[in-house]
GROMACS .gro file of N, CA and C in nm:
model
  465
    1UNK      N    1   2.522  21.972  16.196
    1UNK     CA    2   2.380  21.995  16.201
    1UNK      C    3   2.348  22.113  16.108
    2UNK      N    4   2.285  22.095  15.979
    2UNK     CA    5   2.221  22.164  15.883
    2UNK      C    6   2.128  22.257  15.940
    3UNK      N    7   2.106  22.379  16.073
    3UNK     CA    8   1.985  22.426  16.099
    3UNK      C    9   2.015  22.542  16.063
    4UNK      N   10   2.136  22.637  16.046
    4UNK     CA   11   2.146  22.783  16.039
    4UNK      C   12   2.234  22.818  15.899
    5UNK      N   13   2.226  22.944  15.837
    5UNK     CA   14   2.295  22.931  15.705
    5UNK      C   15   2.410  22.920  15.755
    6UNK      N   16   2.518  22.943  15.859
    6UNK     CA   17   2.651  22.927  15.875
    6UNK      C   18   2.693  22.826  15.859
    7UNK      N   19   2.594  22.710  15.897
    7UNK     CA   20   2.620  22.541  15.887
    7UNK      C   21   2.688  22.529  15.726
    8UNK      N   22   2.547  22.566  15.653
    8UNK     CA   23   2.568  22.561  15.539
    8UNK      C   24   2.696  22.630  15.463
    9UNK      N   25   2.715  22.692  15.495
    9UNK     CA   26   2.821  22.795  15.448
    9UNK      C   27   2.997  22.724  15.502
   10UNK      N   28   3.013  22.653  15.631
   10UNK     CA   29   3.101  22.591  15.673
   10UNK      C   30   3.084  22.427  15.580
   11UNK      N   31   3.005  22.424  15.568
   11UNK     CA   32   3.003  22.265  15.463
   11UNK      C   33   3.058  22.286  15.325
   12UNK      N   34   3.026  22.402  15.287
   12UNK     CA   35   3.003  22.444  15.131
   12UNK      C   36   3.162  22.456  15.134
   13UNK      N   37   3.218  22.562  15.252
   13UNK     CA   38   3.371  22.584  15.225
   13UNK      C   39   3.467  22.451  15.279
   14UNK      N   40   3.421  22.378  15.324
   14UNK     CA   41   3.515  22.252  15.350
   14UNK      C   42   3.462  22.150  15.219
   15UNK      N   43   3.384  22.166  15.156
   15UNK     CA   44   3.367  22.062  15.061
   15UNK      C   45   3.457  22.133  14.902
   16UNK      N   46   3.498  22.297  14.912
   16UNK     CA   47   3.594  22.320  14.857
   16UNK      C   48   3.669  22.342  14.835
   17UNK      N   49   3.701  22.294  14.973
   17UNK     CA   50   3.857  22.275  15.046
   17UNK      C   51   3.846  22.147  14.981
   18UNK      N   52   3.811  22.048  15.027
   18UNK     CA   53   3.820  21.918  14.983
   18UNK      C   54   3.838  21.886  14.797
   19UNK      N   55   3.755  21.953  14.752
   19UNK     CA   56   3.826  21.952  14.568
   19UNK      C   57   3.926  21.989  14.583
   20UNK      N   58   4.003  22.094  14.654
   20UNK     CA   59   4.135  22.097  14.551
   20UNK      C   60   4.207  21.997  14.603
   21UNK      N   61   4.184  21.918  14.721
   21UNK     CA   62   4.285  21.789  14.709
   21UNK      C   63   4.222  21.685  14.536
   22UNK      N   64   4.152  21.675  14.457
   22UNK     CA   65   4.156  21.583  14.404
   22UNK      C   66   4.173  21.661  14.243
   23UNK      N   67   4.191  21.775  14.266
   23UNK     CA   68   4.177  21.850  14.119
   23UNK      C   69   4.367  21.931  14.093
   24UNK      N   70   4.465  21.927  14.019
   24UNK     CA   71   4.554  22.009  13.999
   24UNK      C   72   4.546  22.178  14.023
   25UNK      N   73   4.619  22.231  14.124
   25UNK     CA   74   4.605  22.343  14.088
   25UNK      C   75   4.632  22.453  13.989
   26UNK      N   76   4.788  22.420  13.952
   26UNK     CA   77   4.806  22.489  13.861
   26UNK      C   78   4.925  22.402  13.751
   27UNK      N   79   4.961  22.444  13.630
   27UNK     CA   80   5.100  22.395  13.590
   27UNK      C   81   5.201  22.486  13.577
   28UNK      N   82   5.317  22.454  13.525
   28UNK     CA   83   5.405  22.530  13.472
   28UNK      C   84   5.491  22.475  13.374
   29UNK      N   85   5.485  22.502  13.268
   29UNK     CA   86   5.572  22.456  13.188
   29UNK      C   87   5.718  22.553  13.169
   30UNK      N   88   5.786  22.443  13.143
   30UNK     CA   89   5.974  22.460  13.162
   30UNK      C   90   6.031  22.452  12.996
   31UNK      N   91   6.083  22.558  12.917
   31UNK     CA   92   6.081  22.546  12.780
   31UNK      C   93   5.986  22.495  12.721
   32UNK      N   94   6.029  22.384  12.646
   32UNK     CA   95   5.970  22.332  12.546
   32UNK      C   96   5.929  22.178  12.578
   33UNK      N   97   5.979  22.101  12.684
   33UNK     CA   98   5.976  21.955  12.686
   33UNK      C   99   5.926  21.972  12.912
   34UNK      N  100   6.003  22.080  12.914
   34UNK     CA  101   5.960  22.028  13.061
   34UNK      C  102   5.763  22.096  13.118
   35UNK      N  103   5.736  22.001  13.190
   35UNK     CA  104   5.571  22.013  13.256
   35UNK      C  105   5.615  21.979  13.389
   36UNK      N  106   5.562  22.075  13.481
   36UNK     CA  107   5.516  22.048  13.626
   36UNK      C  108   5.387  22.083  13.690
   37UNK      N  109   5.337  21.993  13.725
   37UNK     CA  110   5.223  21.970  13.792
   37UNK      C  111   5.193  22.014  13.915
   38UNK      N  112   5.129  22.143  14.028
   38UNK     CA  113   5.132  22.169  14.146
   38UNK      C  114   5.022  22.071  14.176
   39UNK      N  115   4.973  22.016  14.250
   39UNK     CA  116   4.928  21.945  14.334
   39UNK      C  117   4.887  21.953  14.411
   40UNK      N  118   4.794  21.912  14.543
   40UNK     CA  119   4.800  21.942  14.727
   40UNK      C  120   4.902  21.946  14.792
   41UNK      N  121   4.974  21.777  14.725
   41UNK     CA  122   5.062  21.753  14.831
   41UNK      C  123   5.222  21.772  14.805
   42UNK      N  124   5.211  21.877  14.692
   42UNK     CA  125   5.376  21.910  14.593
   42UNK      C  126   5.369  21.924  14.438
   43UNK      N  127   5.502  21.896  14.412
   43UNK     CA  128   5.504  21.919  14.226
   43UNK      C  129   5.517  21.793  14.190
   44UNK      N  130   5.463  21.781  14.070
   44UNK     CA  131   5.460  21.620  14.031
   44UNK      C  132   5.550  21.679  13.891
   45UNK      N  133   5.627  21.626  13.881
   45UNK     CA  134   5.647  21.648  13.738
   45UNK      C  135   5.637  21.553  13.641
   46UNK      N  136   5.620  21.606  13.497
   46UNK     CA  137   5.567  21.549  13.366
   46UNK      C  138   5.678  21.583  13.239
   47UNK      N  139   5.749  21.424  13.195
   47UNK     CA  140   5.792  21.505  13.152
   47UNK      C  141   5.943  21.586  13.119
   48UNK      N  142   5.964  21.552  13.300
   48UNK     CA  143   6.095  21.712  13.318
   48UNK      C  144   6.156  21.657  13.412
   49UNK      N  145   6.237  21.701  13.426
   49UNK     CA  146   6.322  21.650  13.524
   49UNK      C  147   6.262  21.613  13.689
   50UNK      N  148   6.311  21.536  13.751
   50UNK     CA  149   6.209  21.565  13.879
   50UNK      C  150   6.277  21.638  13.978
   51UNK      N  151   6.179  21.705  14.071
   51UNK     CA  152   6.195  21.856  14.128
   51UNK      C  153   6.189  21.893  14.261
   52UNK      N  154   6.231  21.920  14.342
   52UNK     CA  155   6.205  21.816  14.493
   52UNK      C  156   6.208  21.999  14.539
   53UNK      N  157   6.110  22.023  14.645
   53UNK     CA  158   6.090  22.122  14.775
   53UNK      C  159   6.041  22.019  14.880
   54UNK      N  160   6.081  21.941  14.944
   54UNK     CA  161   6.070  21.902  15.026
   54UNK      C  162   5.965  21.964  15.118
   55UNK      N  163   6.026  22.067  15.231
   55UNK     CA  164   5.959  22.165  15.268
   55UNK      C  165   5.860  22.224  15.262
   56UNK      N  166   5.832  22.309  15.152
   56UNK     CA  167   5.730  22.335  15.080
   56UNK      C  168   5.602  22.249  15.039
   57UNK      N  169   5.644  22.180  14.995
   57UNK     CA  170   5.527  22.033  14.979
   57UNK      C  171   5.446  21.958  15.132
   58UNK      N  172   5.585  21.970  15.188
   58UNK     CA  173   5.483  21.933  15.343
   58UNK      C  174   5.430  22.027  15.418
   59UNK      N  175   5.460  22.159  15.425
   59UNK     CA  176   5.359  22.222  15.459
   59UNK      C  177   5.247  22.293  15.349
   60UNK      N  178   5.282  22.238  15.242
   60UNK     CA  179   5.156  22.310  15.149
   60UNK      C  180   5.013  22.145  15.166
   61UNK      N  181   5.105  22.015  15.195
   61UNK     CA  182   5.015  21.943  15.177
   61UNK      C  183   4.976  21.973  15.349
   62UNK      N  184   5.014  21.975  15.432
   62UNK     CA  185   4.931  22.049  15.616
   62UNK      C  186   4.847  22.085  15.599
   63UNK      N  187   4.856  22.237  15.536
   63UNK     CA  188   4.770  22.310  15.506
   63UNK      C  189   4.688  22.266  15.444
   64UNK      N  190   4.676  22.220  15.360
   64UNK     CA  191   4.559  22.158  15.318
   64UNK      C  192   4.458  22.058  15.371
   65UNK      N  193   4.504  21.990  15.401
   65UNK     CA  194   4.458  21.912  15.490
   65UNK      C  195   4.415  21.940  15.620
   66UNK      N  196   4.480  22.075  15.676
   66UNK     CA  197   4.405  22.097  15.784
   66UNK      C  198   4.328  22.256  15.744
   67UNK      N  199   4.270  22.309  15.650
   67UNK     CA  200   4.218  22.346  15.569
   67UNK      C  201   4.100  22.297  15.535
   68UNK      N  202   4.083  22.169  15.480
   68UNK     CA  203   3.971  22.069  15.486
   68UNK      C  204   3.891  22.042  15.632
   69UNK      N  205   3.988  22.029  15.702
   69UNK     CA  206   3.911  21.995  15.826
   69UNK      C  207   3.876  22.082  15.960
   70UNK      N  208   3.959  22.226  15.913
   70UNK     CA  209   3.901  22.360  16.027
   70UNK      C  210   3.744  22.400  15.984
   71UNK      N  211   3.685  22.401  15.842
   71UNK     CA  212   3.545  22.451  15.876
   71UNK      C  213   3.455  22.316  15.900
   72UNK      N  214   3.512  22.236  15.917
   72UNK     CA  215   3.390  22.041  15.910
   72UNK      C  216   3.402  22.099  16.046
   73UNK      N  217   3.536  22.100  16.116
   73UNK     CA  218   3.585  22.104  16.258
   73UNK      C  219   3.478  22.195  16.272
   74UNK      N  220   3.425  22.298  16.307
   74UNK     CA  221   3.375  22.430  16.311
   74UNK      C  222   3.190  22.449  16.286
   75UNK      N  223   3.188  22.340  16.198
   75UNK     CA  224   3.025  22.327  16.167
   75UNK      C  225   3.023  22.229  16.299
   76UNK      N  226   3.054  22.145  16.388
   76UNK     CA  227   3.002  22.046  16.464
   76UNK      C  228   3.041  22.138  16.615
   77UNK      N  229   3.075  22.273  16.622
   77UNK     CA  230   3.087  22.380  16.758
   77UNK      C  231   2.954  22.478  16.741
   78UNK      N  232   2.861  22.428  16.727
   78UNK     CA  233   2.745  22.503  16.711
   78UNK      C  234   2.726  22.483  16.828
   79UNK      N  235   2.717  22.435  16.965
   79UNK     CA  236   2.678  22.440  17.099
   79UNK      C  237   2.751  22.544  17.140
   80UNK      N  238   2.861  22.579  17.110
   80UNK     CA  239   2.936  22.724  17.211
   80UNK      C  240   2.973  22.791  17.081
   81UNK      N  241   2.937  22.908  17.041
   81UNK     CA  242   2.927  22.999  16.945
   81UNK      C  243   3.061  23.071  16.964
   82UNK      N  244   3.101  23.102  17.030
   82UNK     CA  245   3.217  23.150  17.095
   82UNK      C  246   3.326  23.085  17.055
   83UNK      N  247   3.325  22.958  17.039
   83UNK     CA  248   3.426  22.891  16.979
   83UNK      C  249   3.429  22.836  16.873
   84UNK      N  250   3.294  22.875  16.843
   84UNK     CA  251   3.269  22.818  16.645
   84UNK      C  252   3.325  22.929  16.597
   85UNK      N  253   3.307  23.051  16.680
   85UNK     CA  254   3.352  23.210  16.595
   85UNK      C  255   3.532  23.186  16.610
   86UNK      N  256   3.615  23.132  16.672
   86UNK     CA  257   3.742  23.130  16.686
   86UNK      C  258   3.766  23.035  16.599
   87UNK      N  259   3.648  22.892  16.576
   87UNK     CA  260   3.717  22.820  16.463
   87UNK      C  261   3.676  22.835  16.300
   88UNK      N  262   3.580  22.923  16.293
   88UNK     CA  263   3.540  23.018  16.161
   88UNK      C  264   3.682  23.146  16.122
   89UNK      N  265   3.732  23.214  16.238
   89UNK     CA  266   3.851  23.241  16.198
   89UNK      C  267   3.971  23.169  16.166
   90UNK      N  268   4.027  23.065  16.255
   90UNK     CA  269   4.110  22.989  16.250
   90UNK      C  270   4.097  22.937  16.073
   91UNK      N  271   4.006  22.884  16.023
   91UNK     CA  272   3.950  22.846  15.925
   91UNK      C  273   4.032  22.925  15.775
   92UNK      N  274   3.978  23.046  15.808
   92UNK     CA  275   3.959  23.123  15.709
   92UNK      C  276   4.118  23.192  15.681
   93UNK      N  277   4.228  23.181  15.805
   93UNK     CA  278   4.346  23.222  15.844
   93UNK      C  279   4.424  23.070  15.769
   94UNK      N  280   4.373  22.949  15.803
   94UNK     CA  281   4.459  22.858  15.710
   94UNK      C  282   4.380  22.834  15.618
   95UNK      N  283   4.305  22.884  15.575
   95UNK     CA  284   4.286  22.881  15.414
   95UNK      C  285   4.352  23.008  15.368
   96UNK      N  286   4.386  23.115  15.407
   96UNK     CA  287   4.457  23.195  15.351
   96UNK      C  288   4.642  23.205  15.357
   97UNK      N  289   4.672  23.088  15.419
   97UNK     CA  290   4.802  23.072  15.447
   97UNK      C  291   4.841  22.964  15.380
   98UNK      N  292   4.740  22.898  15.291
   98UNK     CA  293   4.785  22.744  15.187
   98UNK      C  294   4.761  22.882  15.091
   99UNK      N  295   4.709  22.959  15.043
   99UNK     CA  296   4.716  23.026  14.961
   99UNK      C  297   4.892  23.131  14.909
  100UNK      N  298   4.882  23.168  15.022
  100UNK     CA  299   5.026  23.184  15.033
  100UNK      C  300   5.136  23.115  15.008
  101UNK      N  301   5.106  22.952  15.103
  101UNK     CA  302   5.205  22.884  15.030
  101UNK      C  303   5.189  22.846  14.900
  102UNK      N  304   5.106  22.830  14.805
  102UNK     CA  305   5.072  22.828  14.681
  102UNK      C  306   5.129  22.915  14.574
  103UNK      N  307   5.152  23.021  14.599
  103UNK     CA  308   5.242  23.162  14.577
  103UNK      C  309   5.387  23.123  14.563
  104UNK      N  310   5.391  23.071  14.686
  104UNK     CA  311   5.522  23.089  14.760
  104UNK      C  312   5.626  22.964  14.676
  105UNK      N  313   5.512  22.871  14.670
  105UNK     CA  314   5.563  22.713  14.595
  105UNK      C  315   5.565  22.774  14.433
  106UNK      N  316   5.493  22.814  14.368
  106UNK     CA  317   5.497  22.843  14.220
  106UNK      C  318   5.601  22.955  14.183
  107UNK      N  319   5.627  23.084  14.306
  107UNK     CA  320   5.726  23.132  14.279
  107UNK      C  321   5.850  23.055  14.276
  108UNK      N  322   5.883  22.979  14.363
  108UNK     CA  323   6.007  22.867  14.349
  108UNK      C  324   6.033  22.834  14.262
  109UNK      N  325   5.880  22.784  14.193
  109UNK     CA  326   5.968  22.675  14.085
  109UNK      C  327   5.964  22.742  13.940
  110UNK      N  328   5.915  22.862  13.930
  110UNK     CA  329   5.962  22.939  13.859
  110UNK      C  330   6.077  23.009  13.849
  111UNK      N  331   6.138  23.047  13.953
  111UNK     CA  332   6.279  23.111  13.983
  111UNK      C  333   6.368  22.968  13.971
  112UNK      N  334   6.368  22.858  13.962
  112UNK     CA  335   6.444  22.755  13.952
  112UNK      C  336   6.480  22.748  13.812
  113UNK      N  337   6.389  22.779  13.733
  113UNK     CA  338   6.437  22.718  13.563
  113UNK      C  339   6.333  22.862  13.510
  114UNK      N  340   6.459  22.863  13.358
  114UNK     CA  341   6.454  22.996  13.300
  114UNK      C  342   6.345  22.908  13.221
  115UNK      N  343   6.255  23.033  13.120
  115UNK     CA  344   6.155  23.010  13.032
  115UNK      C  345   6.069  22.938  13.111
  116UNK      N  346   5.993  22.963  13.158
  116UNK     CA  347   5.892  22.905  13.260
  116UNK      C  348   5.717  23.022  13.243
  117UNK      N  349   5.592  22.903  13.187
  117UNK     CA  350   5.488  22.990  13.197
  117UNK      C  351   5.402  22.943  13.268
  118UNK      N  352   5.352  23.006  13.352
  118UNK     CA  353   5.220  22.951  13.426
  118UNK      C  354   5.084  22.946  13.411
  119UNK      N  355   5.005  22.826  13.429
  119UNK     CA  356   4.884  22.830  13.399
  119UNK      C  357   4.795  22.789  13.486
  120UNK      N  358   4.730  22.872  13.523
  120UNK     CA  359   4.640  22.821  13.638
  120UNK      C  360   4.525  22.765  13.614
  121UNK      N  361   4.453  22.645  13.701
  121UNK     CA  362   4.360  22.581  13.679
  121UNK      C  363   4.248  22.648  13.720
  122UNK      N  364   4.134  22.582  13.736
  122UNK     CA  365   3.986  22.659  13.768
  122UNK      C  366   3.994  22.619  13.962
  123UNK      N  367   4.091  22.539  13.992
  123UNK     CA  368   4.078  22.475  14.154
  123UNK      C  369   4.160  22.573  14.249
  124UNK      N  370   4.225  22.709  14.139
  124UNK     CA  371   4.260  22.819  14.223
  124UNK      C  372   4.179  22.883  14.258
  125UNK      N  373   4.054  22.880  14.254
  125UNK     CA  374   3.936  22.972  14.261
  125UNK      C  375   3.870  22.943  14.391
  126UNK      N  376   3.922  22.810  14.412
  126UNK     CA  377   3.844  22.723  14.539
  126UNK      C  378   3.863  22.796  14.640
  127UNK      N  379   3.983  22.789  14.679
  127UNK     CA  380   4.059  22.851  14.813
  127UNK      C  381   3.963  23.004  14.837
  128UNK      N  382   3.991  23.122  14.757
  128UNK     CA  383   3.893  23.269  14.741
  128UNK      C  384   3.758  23.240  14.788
  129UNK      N  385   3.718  23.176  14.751
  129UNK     CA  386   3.552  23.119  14.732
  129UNK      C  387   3.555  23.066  14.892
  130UNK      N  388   3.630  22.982  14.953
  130UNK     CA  389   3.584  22.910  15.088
  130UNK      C  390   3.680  23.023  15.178
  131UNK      N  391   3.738  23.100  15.165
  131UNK     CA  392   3.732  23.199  15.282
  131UNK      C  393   3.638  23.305  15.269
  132UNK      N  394   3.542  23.357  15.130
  132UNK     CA  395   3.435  23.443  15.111
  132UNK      C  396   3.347  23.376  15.226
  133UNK      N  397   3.324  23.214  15.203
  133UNK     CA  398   3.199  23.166  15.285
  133UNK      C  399   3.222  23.134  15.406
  134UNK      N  400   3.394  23.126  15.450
  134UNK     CA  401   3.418  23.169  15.611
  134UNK      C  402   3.400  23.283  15.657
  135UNK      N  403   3.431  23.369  15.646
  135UNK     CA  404   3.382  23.491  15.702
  135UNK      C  405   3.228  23.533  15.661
  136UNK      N  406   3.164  23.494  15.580
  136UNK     CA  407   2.994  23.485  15.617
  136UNK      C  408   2.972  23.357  15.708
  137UNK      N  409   3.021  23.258  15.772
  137UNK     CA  410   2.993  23.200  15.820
  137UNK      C  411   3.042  23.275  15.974
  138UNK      N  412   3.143  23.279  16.008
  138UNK     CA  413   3.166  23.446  16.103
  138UNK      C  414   3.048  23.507  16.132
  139UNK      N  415   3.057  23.624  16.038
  139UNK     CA  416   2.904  23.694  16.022
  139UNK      C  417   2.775  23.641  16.080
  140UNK      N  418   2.749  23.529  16.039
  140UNK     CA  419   2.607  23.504  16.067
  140UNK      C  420   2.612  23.427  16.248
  141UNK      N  421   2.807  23.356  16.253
  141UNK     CA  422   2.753  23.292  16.336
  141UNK      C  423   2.751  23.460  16.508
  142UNK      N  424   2.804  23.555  16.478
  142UNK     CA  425   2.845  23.683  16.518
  142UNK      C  426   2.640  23.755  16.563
  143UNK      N  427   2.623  23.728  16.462
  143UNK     CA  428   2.453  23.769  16.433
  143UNK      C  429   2.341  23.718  16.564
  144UNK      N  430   2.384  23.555  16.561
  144UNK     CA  431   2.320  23.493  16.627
  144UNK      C  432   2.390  23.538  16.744
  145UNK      N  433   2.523  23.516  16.784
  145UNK     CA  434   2.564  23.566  16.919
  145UNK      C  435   2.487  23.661  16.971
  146UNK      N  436   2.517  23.796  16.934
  146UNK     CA  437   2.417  23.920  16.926
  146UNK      C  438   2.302  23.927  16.974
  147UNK      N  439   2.182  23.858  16.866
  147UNK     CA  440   2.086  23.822  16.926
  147UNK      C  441   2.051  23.779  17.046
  148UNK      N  442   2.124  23.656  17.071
  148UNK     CA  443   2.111  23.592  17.217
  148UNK      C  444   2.167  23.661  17.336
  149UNK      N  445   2.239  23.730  17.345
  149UNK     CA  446   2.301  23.861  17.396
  149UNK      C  447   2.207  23.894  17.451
  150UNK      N  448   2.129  23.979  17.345
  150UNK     CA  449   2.036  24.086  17.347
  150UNK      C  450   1.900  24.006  17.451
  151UNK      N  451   1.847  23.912  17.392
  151UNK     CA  452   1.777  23.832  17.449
  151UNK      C  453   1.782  23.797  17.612
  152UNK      N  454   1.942  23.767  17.626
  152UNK     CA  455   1.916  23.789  17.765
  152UNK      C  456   1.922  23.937  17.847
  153UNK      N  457   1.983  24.018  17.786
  153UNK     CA  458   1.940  24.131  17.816
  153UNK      C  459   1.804  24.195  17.917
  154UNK      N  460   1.742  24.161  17.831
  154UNK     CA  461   1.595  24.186  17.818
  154UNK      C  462   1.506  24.090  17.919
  155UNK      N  463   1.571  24.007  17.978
  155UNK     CA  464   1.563  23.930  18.092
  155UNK      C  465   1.569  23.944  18.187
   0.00000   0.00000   0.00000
């Protein structure tokens, strides 16, 4: 339900959660002939030999995916504020922990093969950007708590 800016702000950051499943995040190229591709759901490689983290790939593709669906999850708890504010954190805690694994996956496959440069795409920006608008979505939904607080207060 579109009625308060937090709505908006939980749509905005799950809809850019949702690009980086369809956009590359970053590459890395391996000398001269090898290309790897980071991905949502792992390394694709191009190119180069193929490159397996098992591990890594399934919880970087989790995270993502449940990344996408903690602030959608979170815009439809507007009836108990209390628990939209636990899933506005929750939110903003696994979007900052696919970030990590993102780190965590590109350091790998850089420490795997010598001569290795990295280049990051514009869909690293996504992740920064939708925990800025989780925690204003926090904020505002924190505001309204407050208010209504106060309101009965005064009752």
């Amino acid at each position: 339900m579109i009625q308060r800016i937090q709505s908006l702000y939980l749509l905005l950051a799950s809809l850019l959660m949702l690009a980086v499943c369809f956009f590359p995040i970053l590459w890395v190229k391996v000398g001269e002939t090898g290309f790897y591709t980071l991905i949502f759901w792992g390394v694709e490689a191009k190119a180069a030999e193929p490159y397996s983290m098992s591990l890594s790939q399934g919880v970087l593709a989790a995270l993502t995916v449940l990344s996408v669906y903690a602030p959608f999850r979170t815009l439809f708890a507007f009836k108990n504020r209390r628990r939209q504010m636990r899933w506005a954190l929750c939110s903003t805690v696994l979007i900052l922990a696919q970030l990590t694994m993102i780190g965590i996956t590109t350091y790998l496959l850089t420490e795997a093969f010598a001569q290795t440069s990295v280049s990051p795409n514009w869909t690293l920006l996504l992740p920064p950007g939708a925990v800025c608008l989780c925690v204003l979505a926090y904020r505002a939904i924190k505001r309204d708590d407050n208010k209504i607080r106060s309101i009965d207060r005064i009752r």
